[in-house]
mmCIF file of C-alpha atoms (C1' of nucleotides) in Angstrom:
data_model
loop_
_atom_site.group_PDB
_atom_site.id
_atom_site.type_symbol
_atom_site.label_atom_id
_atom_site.label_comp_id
_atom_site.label_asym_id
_atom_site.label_seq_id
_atom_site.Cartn_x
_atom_site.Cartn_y
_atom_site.Cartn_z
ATOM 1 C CA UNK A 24 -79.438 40.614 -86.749
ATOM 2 C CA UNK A 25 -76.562 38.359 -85.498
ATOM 3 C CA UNK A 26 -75.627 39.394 -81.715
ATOM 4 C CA UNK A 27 -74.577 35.956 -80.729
ATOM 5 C CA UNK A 28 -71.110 37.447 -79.910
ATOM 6 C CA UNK A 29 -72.528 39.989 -77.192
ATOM 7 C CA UNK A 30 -69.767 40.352 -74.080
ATOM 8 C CA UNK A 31 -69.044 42.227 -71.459
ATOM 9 C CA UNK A 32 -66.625 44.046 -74.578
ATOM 10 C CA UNK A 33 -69.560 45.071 -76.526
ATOM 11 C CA UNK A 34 -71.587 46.159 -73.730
ATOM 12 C CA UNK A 35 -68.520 48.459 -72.611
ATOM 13 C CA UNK A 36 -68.909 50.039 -76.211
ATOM 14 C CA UNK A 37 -72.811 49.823 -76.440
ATOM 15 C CA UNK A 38 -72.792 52.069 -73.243
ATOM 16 C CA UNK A 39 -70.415 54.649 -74.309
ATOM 17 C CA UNK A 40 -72.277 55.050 -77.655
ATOM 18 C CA UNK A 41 -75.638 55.361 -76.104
ATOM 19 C CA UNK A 42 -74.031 57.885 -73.866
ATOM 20 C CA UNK A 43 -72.568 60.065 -76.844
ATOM 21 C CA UNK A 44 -76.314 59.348 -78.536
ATOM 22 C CA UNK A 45 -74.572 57.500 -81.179
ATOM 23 C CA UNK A 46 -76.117 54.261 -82.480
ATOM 24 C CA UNK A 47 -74.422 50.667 -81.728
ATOM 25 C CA UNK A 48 -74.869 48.898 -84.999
ATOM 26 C CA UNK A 49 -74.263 45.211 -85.326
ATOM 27 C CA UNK A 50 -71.023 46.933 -87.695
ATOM 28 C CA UNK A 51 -69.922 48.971 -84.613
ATOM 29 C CA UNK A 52 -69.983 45.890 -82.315
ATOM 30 C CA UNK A 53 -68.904 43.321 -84.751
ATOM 31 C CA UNK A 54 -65.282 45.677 -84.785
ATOM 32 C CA UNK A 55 -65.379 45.554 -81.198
ATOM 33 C CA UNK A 56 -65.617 41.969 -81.398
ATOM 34 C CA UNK A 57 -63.395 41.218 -83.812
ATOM 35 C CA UNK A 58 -60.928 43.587 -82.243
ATOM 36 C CA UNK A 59 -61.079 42.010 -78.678
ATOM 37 C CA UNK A 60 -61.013 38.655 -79.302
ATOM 38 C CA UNK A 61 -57.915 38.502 -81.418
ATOM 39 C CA UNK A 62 -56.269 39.586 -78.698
ATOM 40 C CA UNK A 63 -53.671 41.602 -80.972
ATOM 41 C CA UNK A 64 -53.172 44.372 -82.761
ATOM 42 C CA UNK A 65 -55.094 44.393 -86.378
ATOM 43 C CA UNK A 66 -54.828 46.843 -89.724
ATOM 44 C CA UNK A 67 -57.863 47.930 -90.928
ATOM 45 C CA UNK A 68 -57.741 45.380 -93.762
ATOM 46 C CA UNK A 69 -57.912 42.343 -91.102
ATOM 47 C CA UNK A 70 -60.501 44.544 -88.967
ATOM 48 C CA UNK A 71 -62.435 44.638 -92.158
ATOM 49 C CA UNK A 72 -61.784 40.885 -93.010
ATOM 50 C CA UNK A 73 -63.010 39.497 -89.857
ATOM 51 C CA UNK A 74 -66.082 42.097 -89.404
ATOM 52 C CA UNK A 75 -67.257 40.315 -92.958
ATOM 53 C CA UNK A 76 -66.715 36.934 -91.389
ATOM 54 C CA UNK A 77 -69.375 37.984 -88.748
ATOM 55 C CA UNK A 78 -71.634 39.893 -90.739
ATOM 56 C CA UNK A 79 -71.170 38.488 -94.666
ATOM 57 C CA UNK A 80 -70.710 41.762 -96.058
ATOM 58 C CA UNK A 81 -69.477 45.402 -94.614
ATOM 59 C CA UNK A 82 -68.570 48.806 -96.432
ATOM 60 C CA UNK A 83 -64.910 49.148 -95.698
ATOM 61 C CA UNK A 84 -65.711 52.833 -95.280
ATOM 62 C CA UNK A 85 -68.064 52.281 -92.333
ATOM 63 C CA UNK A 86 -64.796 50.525 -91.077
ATOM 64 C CA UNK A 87 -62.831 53.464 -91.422
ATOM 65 C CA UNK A 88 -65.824 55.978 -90.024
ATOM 66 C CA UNK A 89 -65.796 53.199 -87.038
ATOM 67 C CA UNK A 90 -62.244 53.036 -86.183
ATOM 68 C CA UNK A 91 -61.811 56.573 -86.133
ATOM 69 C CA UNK A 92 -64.781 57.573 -84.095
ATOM 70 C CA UNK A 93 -64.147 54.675 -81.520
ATOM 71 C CA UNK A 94 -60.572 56.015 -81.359
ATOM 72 C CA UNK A 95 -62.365 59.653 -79.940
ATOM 73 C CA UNK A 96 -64.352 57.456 -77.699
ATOM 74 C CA UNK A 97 -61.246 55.976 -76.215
ATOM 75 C CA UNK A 98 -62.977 52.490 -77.366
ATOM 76 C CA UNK A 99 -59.926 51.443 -79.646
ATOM 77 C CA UNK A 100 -55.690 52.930 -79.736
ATOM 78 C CA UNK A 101 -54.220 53.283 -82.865
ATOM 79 C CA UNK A 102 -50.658 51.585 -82.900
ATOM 80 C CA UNK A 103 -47.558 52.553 -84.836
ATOM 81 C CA UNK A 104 -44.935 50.041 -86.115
ATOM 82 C CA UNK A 105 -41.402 50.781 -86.858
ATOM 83 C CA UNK A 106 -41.680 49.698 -90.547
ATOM 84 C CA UNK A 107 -44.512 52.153 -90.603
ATOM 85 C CA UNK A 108 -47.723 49.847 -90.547
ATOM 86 C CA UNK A 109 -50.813 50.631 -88.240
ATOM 87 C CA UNK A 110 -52.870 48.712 -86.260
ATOM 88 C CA UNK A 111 -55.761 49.235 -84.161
ATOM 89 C CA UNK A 112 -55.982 47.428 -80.840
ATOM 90 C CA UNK A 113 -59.432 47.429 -78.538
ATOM 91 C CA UNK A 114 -58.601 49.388 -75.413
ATOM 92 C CA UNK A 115 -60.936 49.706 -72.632
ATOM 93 C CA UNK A 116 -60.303 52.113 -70.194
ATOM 94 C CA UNK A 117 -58.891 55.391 -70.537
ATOM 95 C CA UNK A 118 -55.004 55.607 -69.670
ATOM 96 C CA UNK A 119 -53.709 52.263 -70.523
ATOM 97 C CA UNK A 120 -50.513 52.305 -72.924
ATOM 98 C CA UNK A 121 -49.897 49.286 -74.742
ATOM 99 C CA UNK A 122 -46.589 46.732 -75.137
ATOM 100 C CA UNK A 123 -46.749 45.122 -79.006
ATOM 101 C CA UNK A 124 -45.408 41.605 -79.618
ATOM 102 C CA UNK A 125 -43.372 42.372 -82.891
ATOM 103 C CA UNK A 126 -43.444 38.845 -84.161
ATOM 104 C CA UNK A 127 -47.347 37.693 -83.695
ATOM 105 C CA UNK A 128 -48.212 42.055 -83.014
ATOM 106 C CA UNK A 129 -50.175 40.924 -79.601
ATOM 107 C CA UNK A 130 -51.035 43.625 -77.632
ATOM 108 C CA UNK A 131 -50.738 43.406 -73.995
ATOM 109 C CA UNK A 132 -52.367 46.068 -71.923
ATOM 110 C CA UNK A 133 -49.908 48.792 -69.840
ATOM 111 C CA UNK A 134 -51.955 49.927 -67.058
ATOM 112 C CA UNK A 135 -49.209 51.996 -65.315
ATOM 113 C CA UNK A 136 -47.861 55.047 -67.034
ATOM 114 C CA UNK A 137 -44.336 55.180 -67.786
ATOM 115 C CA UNK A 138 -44.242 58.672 -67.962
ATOM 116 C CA UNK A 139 -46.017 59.695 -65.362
ATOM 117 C CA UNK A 140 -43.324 60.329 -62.915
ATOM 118 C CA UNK A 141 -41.230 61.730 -65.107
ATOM 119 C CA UNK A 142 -39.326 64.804 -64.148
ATOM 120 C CA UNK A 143 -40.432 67.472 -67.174
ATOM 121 C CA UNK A 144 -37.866 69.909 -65.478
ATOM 122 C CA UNK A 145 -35.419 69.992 -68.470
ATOM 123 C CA UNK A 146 -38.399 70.397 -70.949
ATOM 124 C CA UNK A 147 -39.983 72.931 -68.939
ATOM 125 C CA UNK A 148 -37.549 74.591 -68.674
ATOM 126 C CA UNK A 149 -37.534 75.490 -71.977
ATOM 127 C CA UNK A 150 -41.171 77.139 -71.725
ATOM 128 C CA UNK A 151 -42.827 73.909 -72.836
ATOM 129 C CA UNK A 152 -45.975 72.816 -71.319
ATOM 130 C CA UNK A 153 -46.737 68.557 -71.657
ATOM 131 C CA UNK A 154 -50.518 67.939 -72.174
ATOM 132 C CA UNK A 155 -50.093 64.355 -73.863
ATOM 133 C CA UNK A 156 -47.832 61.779 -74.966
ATOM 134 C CA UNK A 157 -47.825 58.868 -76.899
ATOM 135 C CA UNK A 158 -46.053 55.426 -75.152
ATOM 136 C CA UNK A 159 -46.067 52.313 -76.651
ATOM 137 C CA UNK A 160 -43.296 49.692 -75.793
ATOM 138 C CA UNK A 161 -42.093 47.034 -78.815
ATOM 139 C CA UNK A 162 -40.707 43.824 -77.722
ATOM 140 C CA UNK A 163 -41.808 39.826 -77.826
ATOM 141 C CA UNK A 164 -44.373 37.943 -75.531
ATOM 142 C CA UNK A 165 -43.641 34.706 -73.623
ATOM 143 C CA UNK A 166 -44.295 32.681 -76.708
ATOM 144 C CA UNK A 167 -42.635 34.426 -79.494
ATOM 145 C CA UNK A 168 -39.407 33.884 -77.303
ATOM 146 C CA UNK A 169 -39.471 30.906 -76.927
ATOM 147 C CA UNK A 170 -40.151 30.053 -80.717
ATOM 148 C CA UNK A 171 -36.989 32.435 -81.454
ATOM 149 C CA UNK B 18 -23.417 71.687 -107.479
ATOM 150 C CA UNK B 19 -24.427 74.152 -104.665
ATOM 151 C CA UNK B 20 -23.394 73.183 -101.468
ATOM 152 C CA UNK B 21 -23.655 76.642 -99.771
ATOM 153 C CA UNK B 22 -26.182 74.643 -97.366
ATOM 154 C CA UNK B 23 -23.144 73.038 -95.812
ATOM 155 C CA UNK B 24 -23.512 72.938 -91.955
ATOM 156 C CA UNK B 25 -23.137 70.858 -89.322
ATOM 157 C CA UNK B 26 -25.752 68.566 -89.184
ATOM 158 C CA UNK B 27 -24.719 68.472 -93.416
ATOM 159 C CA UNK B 28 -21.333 66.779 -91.906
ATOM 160 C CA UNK B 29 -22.598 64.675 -89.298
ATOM 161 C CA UNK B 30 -25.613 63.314 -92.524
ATOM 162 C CA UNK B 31 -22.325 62.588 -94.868
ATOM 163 C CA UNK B 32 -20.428 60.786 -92.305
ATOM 164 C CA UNK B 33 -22.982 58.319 -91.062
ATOM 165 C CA UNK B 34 -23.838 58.084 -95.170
ATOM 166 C CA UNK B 35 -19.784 57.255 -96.067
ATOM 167 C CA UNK B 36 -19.957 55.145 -92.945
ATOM 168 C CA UNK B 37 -22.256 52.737 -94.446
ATOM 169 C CA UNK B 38 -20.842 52.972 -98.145
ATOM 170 C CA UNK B 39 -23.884 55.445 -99.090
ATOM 171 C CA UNK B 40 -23.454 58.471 -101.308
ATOM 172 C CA UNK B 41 -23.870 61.968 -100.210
ATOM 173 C CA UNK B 42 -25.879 63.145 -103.051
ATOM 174 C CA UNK B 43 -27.298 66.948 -103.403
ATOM 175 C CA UNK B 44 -30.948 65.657 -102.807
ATOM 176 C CA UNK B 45 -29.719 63.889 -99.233
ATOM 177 C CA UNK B 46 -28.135 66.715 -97.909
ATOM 178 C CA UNK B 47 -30.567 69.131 -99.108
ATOM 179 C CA UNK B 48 -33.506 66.878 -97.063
ATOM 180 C CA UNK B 49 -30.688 67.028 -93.738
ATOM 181 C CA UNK B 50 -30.816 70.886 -94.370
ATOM 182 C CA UNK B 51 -34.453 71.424 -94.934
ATOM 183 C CA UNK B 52 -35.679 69.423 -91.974
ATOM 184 C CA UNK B 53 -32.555 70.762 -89.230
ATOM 185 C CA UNK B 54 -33.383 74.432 -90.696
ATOM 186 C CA UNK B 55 -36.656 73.963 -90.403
ATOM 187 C CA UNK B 56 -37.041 73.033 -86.372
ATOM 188 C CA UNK B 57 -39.649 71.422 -86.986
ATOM 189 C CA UNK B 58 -41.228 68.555 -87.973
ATOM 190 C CA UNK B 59 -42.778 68.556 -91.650
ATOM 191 C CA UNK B 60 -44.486 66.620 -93.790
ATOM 192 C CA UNK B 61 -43.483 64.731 -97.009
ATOM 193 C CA UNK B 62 -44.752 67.369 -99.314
ATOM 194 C CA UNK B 63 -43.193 70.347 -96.855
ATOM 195 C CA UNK B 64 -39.697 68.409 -97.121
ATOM 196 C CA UNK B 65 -40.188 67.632 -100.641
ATOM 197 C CA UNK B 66 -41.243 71.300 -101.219
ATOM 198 C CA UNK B 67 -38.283 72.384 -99.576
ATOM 199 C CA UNK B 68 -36.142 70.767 -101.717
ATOM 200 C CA UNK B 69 -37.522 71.588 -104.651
ATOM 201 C CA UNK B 70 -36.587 75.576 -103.191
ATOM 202 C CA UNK B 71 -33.168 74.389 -102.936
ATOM 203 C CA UNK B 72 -32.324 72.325 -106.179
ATOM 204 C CA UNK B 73 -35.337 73.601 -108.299
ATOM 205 C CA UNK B 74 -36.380 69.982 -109.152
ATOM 206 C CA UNK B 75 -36.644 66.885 -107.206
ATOM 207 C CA UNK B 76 -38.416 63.779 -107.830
ATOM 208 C CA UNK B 77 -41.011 62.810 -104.905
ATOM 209 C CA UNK B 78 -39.710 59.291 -104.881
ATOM 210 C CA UNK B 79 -36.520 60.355 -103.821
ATOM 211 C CA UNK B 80 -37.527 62.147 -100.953
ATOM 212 C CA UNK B 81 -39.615 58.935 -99.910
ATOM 213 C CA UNK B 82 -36.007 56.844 -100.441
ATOM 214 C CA UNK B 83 -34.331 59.041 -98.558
ATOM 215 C CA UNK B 84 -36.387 59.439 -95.413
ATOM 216 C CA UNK B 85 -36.996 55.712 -95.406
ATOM 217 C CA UNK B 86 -33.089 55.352 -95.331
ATOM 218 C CA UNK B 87 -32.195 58.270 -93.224
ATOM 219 C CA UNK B 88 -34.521 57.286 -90.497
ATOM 220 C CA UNK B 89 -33.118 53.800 -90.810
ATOM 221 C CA UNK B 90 -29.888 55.445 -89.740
ATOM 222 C CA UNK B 91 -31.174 57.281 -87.175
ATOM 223 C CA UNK B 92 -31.088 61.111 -88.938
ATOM 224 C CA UNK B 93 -34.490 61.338 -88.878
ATOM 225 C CA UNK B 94 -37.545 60.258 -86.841
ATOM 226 C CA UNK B 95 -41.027 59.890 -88.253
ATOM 227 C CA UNK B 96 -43.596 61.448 -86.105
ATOM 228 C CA UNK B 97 -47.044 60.232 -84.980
ATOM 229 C CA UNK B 98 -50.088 63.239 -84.886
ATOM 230 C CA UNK B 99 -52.836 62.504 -83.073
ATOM 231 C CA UNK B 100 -54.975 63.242 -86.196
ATOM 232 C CA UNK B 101 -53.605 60.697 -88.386
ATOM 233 C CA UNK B 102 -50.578 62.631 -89.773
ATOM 234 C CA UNK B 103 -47.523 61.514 -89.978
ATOM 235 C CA UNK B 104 -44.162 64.110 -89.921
ATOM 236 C CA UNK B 105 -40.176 64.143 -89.778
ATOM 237 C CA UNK B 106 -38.006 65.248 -87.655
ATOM 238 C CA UNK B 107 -34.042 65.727 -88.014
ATOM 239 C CA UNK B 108 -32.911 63.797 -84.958
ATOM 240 C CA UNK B 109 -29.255 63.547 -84.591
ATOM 241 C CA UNK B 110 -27.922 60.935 -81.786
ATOM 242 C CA UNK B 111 -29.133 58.283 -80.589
ATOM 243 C CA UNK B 112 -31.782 57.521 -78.751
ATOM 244 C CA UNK B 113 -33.717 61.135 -78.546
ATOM 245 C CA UNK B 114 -37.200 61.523 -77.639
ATOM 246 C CA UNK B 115 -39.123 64.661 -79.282
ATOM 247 C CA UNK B 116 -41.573 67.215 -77.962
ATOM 248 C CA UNK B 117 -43.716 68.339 -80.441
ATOM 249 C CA UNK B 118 -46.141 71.351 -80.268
ATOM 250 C CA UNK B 119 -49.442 70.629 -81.619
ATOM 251 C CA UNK B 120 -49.722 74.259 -82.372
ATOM 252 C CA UNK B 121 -46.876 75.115 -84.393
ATOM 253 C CA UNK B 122 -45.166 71.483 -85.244
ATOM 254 C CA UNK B 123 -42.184 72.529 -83.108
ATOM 255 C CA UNK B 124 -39.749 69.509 -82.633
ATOM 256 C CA UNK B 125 -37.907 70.135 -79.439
ATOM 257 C CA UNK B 126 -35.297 67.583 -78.655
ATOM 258 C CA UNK B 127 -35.335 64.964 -75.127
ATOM 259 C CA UNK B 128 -32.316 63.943 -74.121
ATOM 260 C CA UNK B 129 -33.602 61.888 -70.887
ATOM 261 C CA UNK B 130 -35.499 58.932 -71.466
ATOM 262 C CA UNK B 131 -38.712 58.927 -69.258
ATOM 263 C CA UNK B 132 -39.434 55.102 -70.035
ATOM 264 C CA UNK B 133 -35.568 54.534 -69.182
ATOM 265 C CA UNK B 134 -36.082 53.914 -65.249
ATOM 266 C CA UNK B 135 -39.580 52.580 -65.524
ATOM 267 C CA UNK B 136 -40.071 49.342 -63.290
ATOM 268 C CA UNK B 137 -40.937 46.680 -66.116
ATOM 269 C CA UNK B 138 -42.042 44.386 -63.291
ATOM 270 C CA UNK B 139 -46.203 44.201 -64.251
ATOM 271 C CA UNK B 140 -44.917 43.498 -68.108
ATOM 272 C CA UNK B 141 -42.196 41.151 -67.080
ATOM 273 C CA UNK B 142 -44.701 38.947 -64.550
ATOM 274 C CA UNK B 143 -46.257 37.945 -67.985
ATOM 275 C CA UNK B 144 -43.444 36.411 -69.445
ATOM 276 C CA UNK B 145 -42.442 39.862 -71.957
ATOM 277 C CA UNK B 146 -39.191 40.924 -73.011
ATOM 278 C CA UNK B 147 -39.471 44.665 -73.735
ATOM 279 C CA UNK B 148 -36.942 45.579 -76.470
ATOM 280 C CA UNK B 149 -37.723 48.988 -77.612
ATOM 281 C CA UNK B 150 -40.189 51.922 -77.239
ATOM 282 C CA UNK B 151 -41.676 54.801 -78.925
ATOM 283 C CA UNK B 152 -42.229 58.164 -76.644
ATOM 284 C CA UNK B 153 -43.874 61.272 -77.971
ATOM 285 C CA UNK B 154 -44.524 64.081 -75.861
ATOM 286 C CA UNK B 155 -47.683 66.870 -76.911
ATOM 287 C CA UNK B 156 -48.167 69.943 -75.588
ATOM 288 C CA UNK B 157 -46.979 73.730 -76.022
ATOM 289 C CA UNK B 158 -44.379 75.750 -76.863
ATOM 290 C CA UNK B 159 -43.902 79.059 -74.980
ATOM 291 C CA UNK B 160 -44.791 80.917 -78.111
ATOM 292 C CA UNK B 161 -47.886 79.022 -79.079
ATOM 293 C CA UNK B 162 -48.806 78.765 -75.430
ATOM 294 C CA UNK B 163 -48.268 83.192 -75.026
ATOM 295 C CA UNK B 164 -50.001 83.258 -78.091
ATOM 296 C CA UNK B 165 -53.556 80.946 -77.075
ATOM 297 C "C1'" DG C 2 -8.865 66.038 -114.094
ATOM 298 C "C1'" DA C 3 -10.939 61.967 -117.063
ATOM 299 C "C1'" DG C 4 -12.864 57.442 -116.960
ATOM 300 C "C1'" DC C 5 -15.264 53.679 -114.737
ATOM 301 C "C1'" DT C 6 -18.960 51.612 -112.173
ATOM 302 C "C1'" DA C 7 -22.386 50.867 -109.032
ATOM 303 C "C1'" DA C 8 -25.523 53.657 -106.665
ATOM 304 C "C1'" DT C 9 -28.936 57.003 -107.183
ATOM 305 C "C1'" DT C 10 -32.306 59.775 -109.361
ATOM 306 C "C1'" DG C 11 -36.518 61.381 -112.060
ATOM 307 C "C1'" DA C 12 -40.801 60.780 -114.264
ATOM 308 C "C1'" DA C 13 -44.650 58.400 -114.871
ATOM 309 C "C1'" DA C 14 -47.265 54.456 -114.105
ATOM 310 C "C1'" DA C 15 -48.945 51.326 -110.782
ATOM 311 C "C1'" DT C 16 -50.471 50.233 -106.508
ATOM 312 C "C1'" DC C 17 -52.404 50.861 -102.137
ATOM 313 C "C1'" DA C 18 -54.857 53.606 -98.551
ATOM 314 C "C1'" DT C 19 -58.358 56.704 -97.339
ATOM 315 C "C1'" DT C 20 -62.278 59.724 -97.991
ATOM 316 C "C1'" DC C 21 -66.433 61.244 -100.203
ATOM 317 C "C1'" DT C 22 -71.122 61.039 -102.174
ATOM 318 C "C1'" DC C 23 -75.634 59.961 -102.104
ATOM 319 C "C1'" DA C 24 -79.347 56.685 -102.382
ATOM 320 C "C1'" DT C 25 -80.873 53.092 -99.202
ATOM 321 C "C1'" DT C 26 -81.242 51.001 -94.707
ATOM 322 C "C1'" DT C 27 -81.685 50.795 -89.744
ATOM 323 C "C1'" DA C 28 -81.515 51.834 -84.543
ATOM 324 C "C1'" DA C 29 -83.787 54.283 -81.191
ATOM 325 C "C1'" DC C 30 -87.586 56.122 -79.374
ATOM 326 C "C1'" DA C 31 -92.377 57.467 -79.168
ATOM 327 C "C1'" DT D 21 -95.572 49.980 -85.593
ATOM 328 C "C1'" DG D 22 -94.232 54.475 -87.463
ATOM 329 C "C1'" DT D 23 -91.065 58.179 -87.641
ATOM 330 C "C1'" DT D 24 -86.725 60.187 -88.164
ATOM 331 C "C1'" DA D 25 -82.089 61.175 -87.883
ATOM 332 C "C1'" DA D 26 -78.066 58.514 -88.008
ATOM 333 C "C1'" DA D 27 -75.539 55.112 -90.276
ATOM 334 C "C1'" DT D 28 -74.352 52.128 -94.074
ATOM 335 C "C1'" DG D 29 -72.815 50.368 -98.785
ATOM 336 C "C1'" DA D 30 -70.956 50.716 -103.239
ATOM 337 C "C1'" DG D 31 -68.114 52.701 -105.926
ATOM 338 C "C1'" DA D 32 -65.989 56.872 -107.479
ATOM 339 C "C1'" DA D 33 -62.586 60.174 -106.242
ATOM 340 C "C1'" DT D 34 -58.761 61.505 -104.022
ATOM 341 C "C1'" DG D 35 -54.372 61.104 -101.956
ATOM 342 C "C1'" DA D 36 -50.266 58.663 -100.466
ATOM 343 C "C1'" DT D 37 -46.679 55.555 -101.452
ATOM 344 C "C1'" DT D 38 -44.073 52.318 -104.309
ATOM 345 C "C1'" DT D 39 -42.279 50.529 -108.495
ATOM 346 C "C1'" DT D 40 -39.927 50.573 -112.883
ATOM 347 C "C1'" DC D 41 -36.341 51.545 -115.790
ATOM 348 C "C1'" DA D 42 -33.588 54.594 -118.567
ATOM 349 C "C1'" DA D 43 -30.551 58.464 -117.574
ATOM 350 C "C1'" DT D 44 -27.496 60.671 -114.291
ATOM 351 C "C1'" DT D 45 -23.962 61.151 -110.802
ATOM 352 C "C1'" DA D 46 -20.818 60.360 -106.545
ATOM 353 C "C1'" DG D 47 -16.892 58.204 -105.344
ATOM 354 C "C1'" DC D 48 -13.358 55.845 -106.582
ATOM 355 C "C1'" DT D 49 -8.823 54.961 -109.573
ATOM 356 C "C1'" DC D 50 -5.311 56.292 -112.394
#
DNA sequence: GAGCTAATTGAAAATCATTCTCATTTAACA
DNA sequence: TGTTAAATGAGAATGATTTTCAATTAGCTC
């Protein structure tokens, strides 16, 4: 099979699926490819568009089964828009929150956590105990405001 | 028409409506009052349901019309779970950030901002204008936490 | 309070998104 | 290279959301 588009990307997921005994099929890696180097954020349609590009043809279930399994392994982040679209974005690493372009939807890793600091003390005070949260800033990269 | 749901966040819902030249129709109000009563954050069938208690019958495209336009105003907010589901919150002000317990749905209300006095510098160095954000706090509620 | 009118609703069909099923294929390992 | 459990593909099934259009109604005016 096709692996001409092996990089350091796909060996990042390779590992962490050999790890969790799971199997890296050319489908697997062709989403983390296809993912990565668009460099944005994708619906699963587009996913499933450019993972036939690569491969000629692909279940769009297995893109589902994929997307949601590499979004337990921390592998991909699900994005919401405001209009209520989602996207999937590649994101390596395990904290990283994500700023969205909302006129070409590029993502742009967040390594610091915006809530981190935060002072909980009002919530808290309620009885409320934080265990996660969801961050994602919405604005427009370099280029997009230019062209505006 | 009953209107013996008429409350406070009922009155706040019909302003912003007559603001904006909308009607205050039954099924509108009767969404404000099902989702505000409800303290927490519930699902298009759940508000639809609850409706449906309150008028007897009630088409499930207007409850999609009216939580599209309500949280275009700002009444409600639409919820991310991390399993996929989606929910509503009523959400009256501004610019409110929710708590939500993943045990019982609970919406608790955030009036301080935790992204507000985040230093935008790493974002900013690559040229990005951040113009919104979406913050979304998980954990427990001292019930559901007393309870585990 | 009755009449007017544009906005809104309801019901069902249409569309779109997601999941399921099961026979076939394949990655991983011996 | 053979074995085996995991994964895939195709399409059916399910579920969520949107659209359509005739009938209804809220918000005016008189």
């Amino acid at each position: 099979m096709k692996k001409d588009f092996e990089c350091t990307q796909e060996s990042y997921a390779r590992e962490i699926l050999r790890e969790k005994g799971l199997k890296s099929t050319v489908q697997r890696l062709a989403v983390v490819h296809v993912l990565h180097t668009s460099g944005k954020s994708l619906s699963v349609g587009e996913i499933h568009d450019g993972v036939k590009g690569i491969l000629g043809t692909t279940g769009l279930a297995t893109i589902y089964r994929t997307l949601e399994m590499f979004e337990d392994l921390g592998i991909v982040k699900r994005l919401h828009f405001p209009d209520g679209g989602r996207g999937y974005a590649f994101s390596q690493g395990d904290h990283v929150h994500h700023m969205v372009c909302v006129d070409c939807k590029g993502v742009f890793d967040f390594p610091e956590c915006p809530v981190e600091n935060f002072d909980y003390a009002s919530v808290e005070k309620q009885g409320f105990i934080v265990r996660d949260h969801f961050v994602q800033l919405f604005g427009q990269c370099e280029k997009c405001a230019e062209a505006a």
